[in-house]
Amino acid sequence: MREYSPDLTPQWKRPKPVPEVPADPDLVVEVAGTDFCGAVVACEAGTVTLEDRFGKRRVFPLEPRGFLLEGAVVTLTRPSRAPAAPLRTASGSVAVPGARARVARAGRIYVEGRHDAELVERVWGDDLRIEGVVVEYLEGIDDLAAVVADFAPGPDARLGVLVDHLVPGSKESRIAASVTSSDVLVVGHPYVDVWQAVKPSALGISAWPVVPPGQDWKTGVCRALGWPENTGAAWQHILSRVRSYKDLEPVLLGRVEELIDFVTGGGEA
């Protein structure tokens, strides 16, 4: 039988009890002994995940007296209730819990490749289903004029096209200029590939590498970052780090929102 050993520490030397606060979503706390301050985004398995104002996320153990709430020391505990349904979608739009997907519109959004389509789905998927907008990929835009003619756009079947590397003087800009229908909107971002539209901070890197001309860009990125030269696996890693619109560059956000508005009738050419 274990012998009882009383705590003989003087009362004035014992640490004062501190409040216990449930780590509910969006609670903003500071980690004791550090300069990291962020909002709770997850709490599980004895840890809490915080996101700072720059979108950087870190995981911390739920240790006693481990956090500051409005300058006062607290102990974070597991939430007392299951988190409520998210109030916003990954794109930042107001969520509509239980909403059913709308029957697909005649209008469409075309993007260049599969990675572009997966990224758009990742962030805007909920919005697109509610609006009934289908996103398809083209595997390049060299035949864009023919694709547009085959689609036969009209006032009730608008077509939006998202183009990579749409900068003055590029091949892509010349192809885009060949499409003149008022029922088609061609917009783009300046990046060589949609990978670059993901913020480096979301991946824990300082910047996207500069790949010398003549090299395959995606393979060059993998080499520069020390990743296996498997671009498919690299993309899945990149995509997994995209949790919301906050992980994407503003220039892409604006273009996709513009296309959705155009196809749904909310924007003009």
Short mmCIF file of C-alpha atoms in Angstrom, two decimals:
data_model
loop_
_atom_site.label_atom_id
_atom_site.label_comp_id
_atom_site.label_asym_id
_atom_site.label_seq_id
_atom_site.Cartn_x
_atom_site.Cartn_y
_atom_site.Cartn_z
CA MET A 1 0.00 0.00 0.00
CA ARG A 2 1.40 3.37 -1.05
CA GLU A 3 2.17 5.65 1.88
CA TYR A 4 0.46 9.01 1.83
CA SER A 5 2.89 11.94 1.57
CA PRO A 6 1.32 15.31 2.34
CA ASP A 7 2.37 18.37 0.32
CA LEU A 8 4.41 20.42 2.81
CA THR A 9 5.03 23.28 0.37
CA PRO A 10 3.98 26.53 2.06
CA GLN A 11 0.70 27.86 0.70
CA TRP A 12 2.33 31.10 -0.42
CA LYS A 13 4.83 29.17 -2.55
CA ARG A 14 2.24 27.04 -4.32
CA PRO A 15 1.24 28.19 -7.82
CA LYS A 16 -2.13 29.86 -7.81
CA PRO A 17 -4.85 28.00 -9.70
CA VAL A 18 -5.68 29.50 -13.08
CA PRO A 19 -8.91 29.42 -15.06
CA GLU A 20 -9.61 26.49 -17.37
CA VAL A 21 -10.89 27.63 -20.75
CA PRO A 22 -12.34 25.33 -23.44
CA ALA A 23 -10.33 25.56 -26.68
CA ASP A 24 -13.35 26.45 -28.79
CA PRO A 25 -12.86 27.33 -32.48
CA ASP A 26 -11.73 30.94 -33.14
CA LEU A 27 -10.63 31.53 -29.53
CA VAL A 28 -7.54 33.76 -29.75
CA VAL A 29 -4.73 33.01 -27.29
CA GLU A 30 -1.01 33.58 -26.88
CA VAL A 31 1.36 30.69 -26.17
CA ALA A 32 3.07 31.27 -22.83
CA GLY A 33 6.79 31.93 -23.13
CA THR A 34 6.64 32.65 -26.87
CA ASP A 35 5.51 35.45 -29.14
CA PHE A 36 3.09 33.20 -31.06
CA CYS A 37 -0.53 34.32 -30.96
CA GLY A 38 -3.31 32.71 -32.92
CA ALA A 39 -6.88 31.48 -33.19
CA VAL A 40 -7.90 27.92 -32.38
CA VAL A 41 -8.59 25.94 -35.54
CA ALA A 42 -8.46 22.39 -34.13
CA CYS A 43 -8.16 20.59 -30.81
CA GLU A 44 -7.55 16.88 -30.60
CA ALA A 45 -5.35 14.18 -29.03
CA GLY A 46 -4.09 16.47 -26.28
CA THR A 47 -2.99 19.21 -28.66
CA VAL A 48 -4.36 22.46 -30.00
CA THR A 49 -3.70 23.95 -33.45
CA LEU A 50 -3.43 27.72 -33.66
CA GLU A 51 -3.41 29.92 -36.77
CA ASP A 52 -1.80 33.36 -36.64
CA ARG A 53 -2.86 36.42 -38.62
CA PHE A 54 -0.50 35.49 -41.46
CA GLY A 55 -2.15 32.09 -41.90
CA LYS A 56 0.72 30.15 -40.27
CA ARG A 57 -0.41 27.17 -38.21
CA ARG A 58 1.38 25.50 -35.30
CA VAL A 59 0.45 22.68 -32.95
CA PHE A 60 0.96 22.97 -29.18
CA PRO A 61 0.36 20.55 -26.29
CA LEU A 62 -2.51 21.30 -23.93
CA GLU A 63 -0.24 21.88 -20.97
CA PRO A 64 -1.43 23.42 -17.69
CA ARG A 65 -0.84 27.19 -17.54
CA GLY A 66 0.38 27.01 -21.12
CA PHE A 67 -1.50 29.95 -22.65
CA LEU A 68 -2.44 33.58 -22.14
CA LEU A 69 -5.97 34.84 -22.74
CA GLU A 70 -6.16 38.64 -22.85
CA GLY A 71 -2.87 38.71 -20.93
CA ALA A 72 -3.97 36.32 -18.17
CA VAL A 73 -2.52 32.82 -17.75
CA VAL A 74 -5.04 30.05 -18.47
CA THR A 75 -5.12 26.31 -19.01
CA LEU A 76 -6.78 25.28 -22.26
CA THR A 77 -9.00 22.20 -22.18
CA ARG A 78 -10.76 20.15 -24.81
CA PRO A 79 -13.97 21.86 -26.04
CA SER A 80 -16.94 20.89 -23.91
CA ARG A 81 -19.09 20.46 -27.00
CA ALA A 82 -18.61 19.45 -30.58
CA PRO A 83 -17.70 22.41 -32.79
CA ALA A 84 -20.58 23.99 -34.62
CA ALA A 85 -20.90 23.65 -38.35
CA PRO A 86 -18.60 26.10 -40.15
CA LEU A 87 -20.21 29.42 -40.86
CA ARG A 88 -18.21 29.95 -44.04
CA THR A 89 -17.02 27.85 -46.93
CA ALA A 90 -13.37 27.46 -47.90
CA SER A 91 -13.80 30.39 -50.28
CA GLY A 92 -14.98 32.65 -47.45
CA SER A 93 -18.61 32.67 -48.60
CA VAL A 94 -21.41 32.27 -46.09
CA ALA A 95 -22.11 28.54 -45.73
CA VAL A 96 -25.58 27.16 -46.36
CA PRO A 97 -25.85 24.03 -44.18
CA GLY A 98 -27.92 21.29 -45.79
CA ALA A 99 -28.15 23.07 -49.15
CA ARG A 100 -28.61 20.76 -52.11
CA ALA A 101 -26.56 21.08 -55.27
CA ARG A 102 -28.30 22.98 -58.02
CA VAL A 103 -28.90 21.37 -61.38
CA ALA A 104 -25.93 22.23 -63.58
CA ARG A 105 -26.18 25.40 -65.64
CA ALA A 106 -25.53 25.44 -69.35
CA GLY A 107 -22.63 27.79 -68.68
CA ARG A 108 -19.22 26.42 -67.76
CA ILE A 109 -15.83 27.40 -66.44
CA TYR A 110 -12.84 25.96 -68.30
CA VAL A 111 -9.38 25.79 -66.78
CA GLU A 112 -6.13 24.67 -68.36
CA GLY A 113 -5.33 21.48 -66.49
CA ARG A 114 -6.32 18.96 -63.86
CA HIS A 115 -4.35 20.71 -61.11
CA ASP A 116 -6.19 23.97 -61.81
CA ALA A 117 -9.53 22.15 -61.62
CA GLU A 118 -8.63 20.42 -58.35
CA LEU A 119 -7.53 23.69 -56.76
CA VAL A 120 -10.73 25.45 -57.79
CA GLU A 121 -12.77 22.54 -56.42
CA ARG A 122 -10.80 22.61 -53.18
CA VAL A 123 -11.64 26.22 -52.42
CA TRP A 124 -14.83 26.99 -54.37
CA GLY A 125 -16.43 23.54 -54.61
CA ASP A 126 -19.29 24.27 -52.19
CA ASP A 127 -20.10 27.57 -53.91
CA LEU A 128 -20.01 26.05 -57.37
CA ARG A 129 -22.42 23.26 -56.44
CA ILE A 130 -24.91 25.72 -54.98
CA GLU A 131 -24.63 27.86 -58.13
CA GLY A 132 -24.78 24.86 -60.46
CA VAL A 133 -21.49 25.73 -62.17
CA VAL A 134 -19.38 22.91 -63.61
CA VAL A 135 -15.60 23.28 -63.97
CA GLU A 136 -13.83 21.35 -66.74
CA TYR A 137 -10.18 21.23 -67.75
CA LEU A 138 -8.78 21.53 -71.26
CA GLU A 139 -5.24 20.10 -71.05
CA GLY A 140 -3.91 23.34 -72.52
CA ILE A 141 -5.43 26.25 -74.44
CA ASP A 142 -3.69 25.99 -77.81
CA ASP A 143 -7.06 25.15 -79.44
CA LEU A 144 -9.09 27.60 -77.36
CA ALA A 145 -10.79 29.28 -80.35
CA ALA A 146 -12.03 25.93 -81.61
CA VAL A 147 -13.12 24.90 -78.12
CA VAL A 148 -15.15 28.10 -77.75
CA ALA A 149 -16.76 27.65 -81.18
CA ASP A 150 -17.69 24.07 -80.30
CA PHE A 151 -19.20 25.20 -76.98
CA ALA A 152 -21.37 27.76 -78.83
CA PRO A 153 -21.72 30.26 -75.95
CA GLY A 154 -24.78 32.47 -75.65
CA PRO A 155 -26.55 34.72 -73.12
CA ASP A 156 -27.94 31.67 -71.32
CA ALA A 157 -24.77 29.60 -71.69
CA ARG A 158 -21.85 31.79 -70.78
CA LEU A 159 -18.32 30.46 -70.80
CA GLY A 160 -15.52 31.50 -68.46
CA VAL A 161 -11.89 30.51 -69.07
CA LEU A 162 -9.02 30.65 -66.59
CA VAL A 163 -5.58 30.82 -68.21
CA ASP A 164 -2.12 30.30 -66.71
CA HIS A 165 0.69 32.80 -67.42
CA LEU A 166 -1.61 35.43 -68.93
CA VAL A 167 0.90 38.27 -69.21
CA PRO A 168 1.52 40.79 -72.03
CA GLY A 169 3.42 39.29 -74.95
CA SER A 170 2.97 35.67 -73.92
CA LYS A 171 1.59 32.95 -76.18
CA GLU A 172 -1.34 32.67 -73.80
CA SER A 173 -2.21 36.36 -74.18
CA ARG A 174 -2.28 36.04 -77.97
CA ILE A 175 -4.56 33.02 -77.78
CA ALA A 176 -6.87 34.77 -75.31
CA ALA A 177 -7.10 37.82 -77.57
CA SER A 178 -8.46 35.62 -80.39
CA VAL A 179 -11.66 35.03 -78.40
CA THR A 180 -13.99 38.00 -78.86
CA SER A 181 -17.48 36.76 -77.99
CA SER A 182 -19.31 38.88 -75.42
CA ASP A 183 -20.58 35.64 -73.87
CA VAL A 184 -17.04 34.45 -73.11
CA LEU A 185 -14.76 35.85 -70.44
CA VAL A 186 -11.08 34.89 -70.55
CA VAL A 187 -9.04 35.90 -67.51
CA GLY A 188 -5.81 34.63 -66.05
CA HIS A 189 -3.05 34.87 -63.51
CA PRO A 190 0.63 35.71 -64.11
CA TYR A 191 2.11 32.47 -62.76
CA VAL A 192 3.89 29.90 -64.94
CA ASP A 193 1.76 27.23 -63.29
CA VAL A 194 -1.15 27.25 -60.85
CA TRP A 195 1.18 25.74 -58.22
CA GLN A 196 2.56 29.25 -57.71
CA ALA A 197 -0.91 30.54 -56.82
CA VAL A 198 -0.54 28.70 -53.50
CA LYS A 199 1.16 30.97 -50.98
CA PRO A 200 4.67 29.78 -50.04
CA SER A 201 3.76 30.24 -46.37
CA ALA A 202 1.12 27.52 -46.70
CA LEU A 203 3.92 25.10 -47.60
CA GLY A 204 6.41 26.31 -45.04
CA ILE A 205 8.79 27.74 -47.66
CA SER A 206 10.00 31.32 -48.04
CA ALA A 207 9.35 31.57 -51.79
CA TRP A 208 8.78 29.50 -54.90
CA PRO A 209 12.11 28.56 -56.50
CA VAL A 210 13.26 30.22 -59.70
CA VAL A 211 13.62 27.50 -62.33
CA PRO A 212 16.13 28.21 -65.15
CA PRO A 213 14.67 28.41 -68.67
CA GLY A 214 14.71 25.15 -70.58
CA GLN A 215 13.86 22.99 -67.58
CA ASP A 216 10.46 21.49 -66.91
CA TRP A 217 9.15 23.94 -64.33
CA LYS A 218 7.44 21.45 -62.01
CA THR A 219 10.39 19.07 -62.02
CA GLY A 220 12.74 21.99 -61.38
CA VAL A 221 10.65 23.04 -58.38
CA CYS A 222 10.85 19.53 -56.94
CA ARG A 223 14.64 19.50 -57.35
CA ALA A 224 15.09 22.92 -55.81
CA LEU A 225 12.97 22.06 -52.78
CA GLY A 226 14.54 18.64 -52.30
CA TRP A 227 11.28 16.81 -53.07
CA PRO A 228 11.17 13.51 -54.96
CA GLU A 229 10.87 14.23 -58.68
CA ASN A 230 7.31 12.97 -58.79
CA THR A 231 5.19 15.94 -59.81
CA GLY A 232 1.92 14.12 -59.16
CA ALA A 233 2.89 13.38 -55.56
CA ALA A 234 4.26 16.92 -55.18
CA TRP A 235 0.95 18.38 -56.28
CA GLN A 236 -1.01 16.24 -53.83
CA HIS A 237 1.26 17.54 -51.06
CA ILE A 238 0.70 21.13 -52.20
CA LEU A 239 -3.07 20.66 -52.49
CA SER A 240 -3.25 19.10 -49.02
CA ARG A 241 -1.87 22.33 -47.54
CA VAL A 242 -4.65 24.45 -49.07
CA ARG A 243 -7.40 24.70 -46.47
CA SER A 244 -9.14 27.89 -47.55
CA TYR A 245 -8.88 30.99 -49.71
CA LYS A 246 -6.35 32.36 -47.20
CA ASP A 247 -3.76 29.93 -48.60
CA LEU A 248 -4.04 31.34 -52.15
CA GLU A 249 -2.61 34.47 -53.74
CA PRO A 250 -5.15 37.30 -54.11
CA VAL A 251 -4.65 37.55 -57.88
CA LEU A 252 -6.07 34.03 -58.36
CA LEU A 253 -8.90 34.63 -55.90
CA GLY A 254 -10.05 37.66 -57.83
CA ARG A 255 -10.00 35.93 -61.20
CA VAL A 256 -11.98 32.88 -60.08
CA GLU A 257 -14.59 35.03 -58.34
CA GLU A 258 -14.85 37.09 -61.52
CA LEU A 259 -15.50 33.98 -63.59
CA ILE A 260 -18.16 32.66 -61.22
CA ASP A 261 -19.95 36.01 -61.29
CA PHE A 262 -19.78 36.13 -65.09
CA VAL A 263 -21.09 32.60 -65.67
CA THR A 264 -23.92 33.01 -63.14
CA GLY A 265 -24.94 36.38 -64.57
CA GLY A 266 -23.60 38.39 -61.67
CA GLY A 267 -20.87 40.09 -63.70
CA GLU A 268 -20.44 41.66 -67.11
CA ALA A 269 -17.81 41.05 -69.76
#
